[in-house]
Amino acid sequence: LVAAVALLVLPHAALADGRAEIRARCQADVKANCGMVLSRDKALSCLIDNAGKLSGSCKTALQKASCSNEAPGNLKAAFACAQ
């Protein structure tokens, strides 16, 4: 679970701080809304599907992550870039 959240959104070379922030801010949201998730794609899909239920801090982290040029399209569509 932690590994999936840690790698949730961003490629390995991009924004290591963003991955750490997402892990810190969204870990409880993944656990509460998604159960046991072993892949970053499934974790991201679950967070997007449950966007209305996420904590404010998790939403903020995902909005920051969506600003990356390398962020997946579904993340950018679900969470508007906020720096």
Short mmCIF file of C-alpha atoms in Angstrom, two decimals:
data_model
loop_
_atom_site.label_atom_id
_atom_site.label_comp_id
_atom_site.label_asym_id
_atom_site.label_seq_id
_atom_site.Cartn_x
_atom_site.Cartn_y
_atom_site.Cartn_z
CA LEU A 1 0.00 0.00 0.00
CA VAL A 2 2.65 2.52 0.98
CA ALA A 3 4.73 1.64 -2.08
CA ALA A 4 1.75 2.15 -4.37
CA VAL A 5 1.00 5.54 -2.87
CA ALA A 6 4.67 6.52 -2.97
CA LEU A 7 4.80 5.86 -6.70
CA LEU A 8 1.25 6.95 -7.26
CA VAL A 9 1.48 9.67 -9.80
CA LEU A 10 4.87 10.74 -10.96
CA PRO A 11 7.53 8.96 -12.98
CA HIS A 12 10.72 7.99 -11.16
CA ALA A 13 12.77 10.98 -12.31
CA ALA A 14 10.10 13.62 -11.81
CA LEU A 15 9.38 15.49 -8.61
CA ALA A 16 10.53 13.15 -5.88
CA ASP A 17 9.24 15.67 -3.35
CA GLY A 18 5.78 15.42 -4.94
CA ARG A 19 5.71 11.65 -4.49
CA ALA A 20 6.68 12.02 -0.85
CA GLU A 21 3.99 14.64 -0.35
CA ILE A 22 1.34 12.45 -1.97
CA ARG A 23 2.39 9.49 0.15
CA ALA A 24 2.23 11.56 3.32
CA ARG A 25 -1.05 13.29 2.51
CA CYS A 26 -2.98 10.52 0.75
CA GLN A 27 -1.98 7.34 2.54
CA ALA A 28 -4.99 7.44 4.87
CA ASP A 29 -7.30 8.29 1.95
CA VAL A 30 -6.10 5.29 -0.04
CA LYS A 31 -6.52 3.06 2.99
CA ALA A 32 -10.02 4.39 3.76
CA ASN A 33 -11.37 4.45 0.22
CA CYS A 34 -9.41 1.88 -1.74
CA GLY A 35 -8.41 -0.93 0.59
CA MET A 36 -5.32 -2.89 -0.36
CA VAL A 37 -3.93 -1.41 -3.58
CA LEU A 38 -0.67 -2.75 -4.97
CA SER A 39 -0.20 -0.65 -8.09
CA ARG A 40 0.07 3.08 -8.59
CA ASP A 41 -2.39 2.98 -11.51
CA LYS A 42 -5.07 1.34 -9.37
CA ALA A 43 -4.38 3.68 -6.46
CA LEU A 44 -4.64 6.72 -8.72
CA SER A 45 -7.83 5.44 -10.34
CA CYS A 46 -9.32 4.84 -6.91
CA LEU A 47 -8.40 8.31 -5.68
CA ILE A 48 -9.89 9.86 -8.82
CA ASP A 49 -13.08 7.77 -8.44
CA ASN A 50 -13.34 8.91 -4.82
CA ALA A 51 -12.26 12.53 -5.34
CA GLY A 52 -15.29 13.83 -3.45
CA LYS A 53 -14.37 11.81 -0.36
CA LEU A 54 -10.68 12.76 -0.15
CA SER A 55 -9.19 14.88 2.59
CA GLY A 56 -8.29 18.44 1.76
CA SER A 57 -4.60 17.77 2.17
CA CYS A 58 -4.71 14.82 -0.23
CA LYS A 59 -6.60 16.87 -2.82
CA THR A 60 -4.03 19.64 -2.49
CA ALA A 61 -1.14 17.21 -3.06
CA LEU A 62 -2.87 15.77 -6.14
CA GLN A 63 -3.58 19.26 -7.48
CA LYS A 64 0.11 20.15 -7.12
CA ALA A 65 1.13 16.89 -8.80
CA SER A 66 -1.18 17.59 -11.74
CA CYS A 67 0.99 20.60 -12.60
CA SER A 68 3.81 18.32 -13.74
CA ASN A 69 4.17 17.92 -17.50
CA GLU A 70 4.65 14.22 -16.82
CA ALA A 71 1.47 13.77 -14.76
CA PRO A 72 -1.03 11.33 -16.27
CA GLY A 73 -3.93 12.83 -18.22
CA ASN A 74 -6.55 11.35 -15.91
CA LEU A 75 -4.91 13.10 -12.94
CA LYS A 76 -4.86 16.42 -14.79
CA ALA A 77 -8.52 15.97 -15.76
CA ALA A 78 -9.63 15.17 -12.20
CA PHE A 79 -7.49 17.65 -10.25
CA ALA A 80 -6.80 21.09 -11.65
CA CYS A 81 -3.22 22.30 -11.31
CA ALA A 82 -2.68 24.37 -8.17
CA GLN A 83 0.80 25.47 -7.27
#
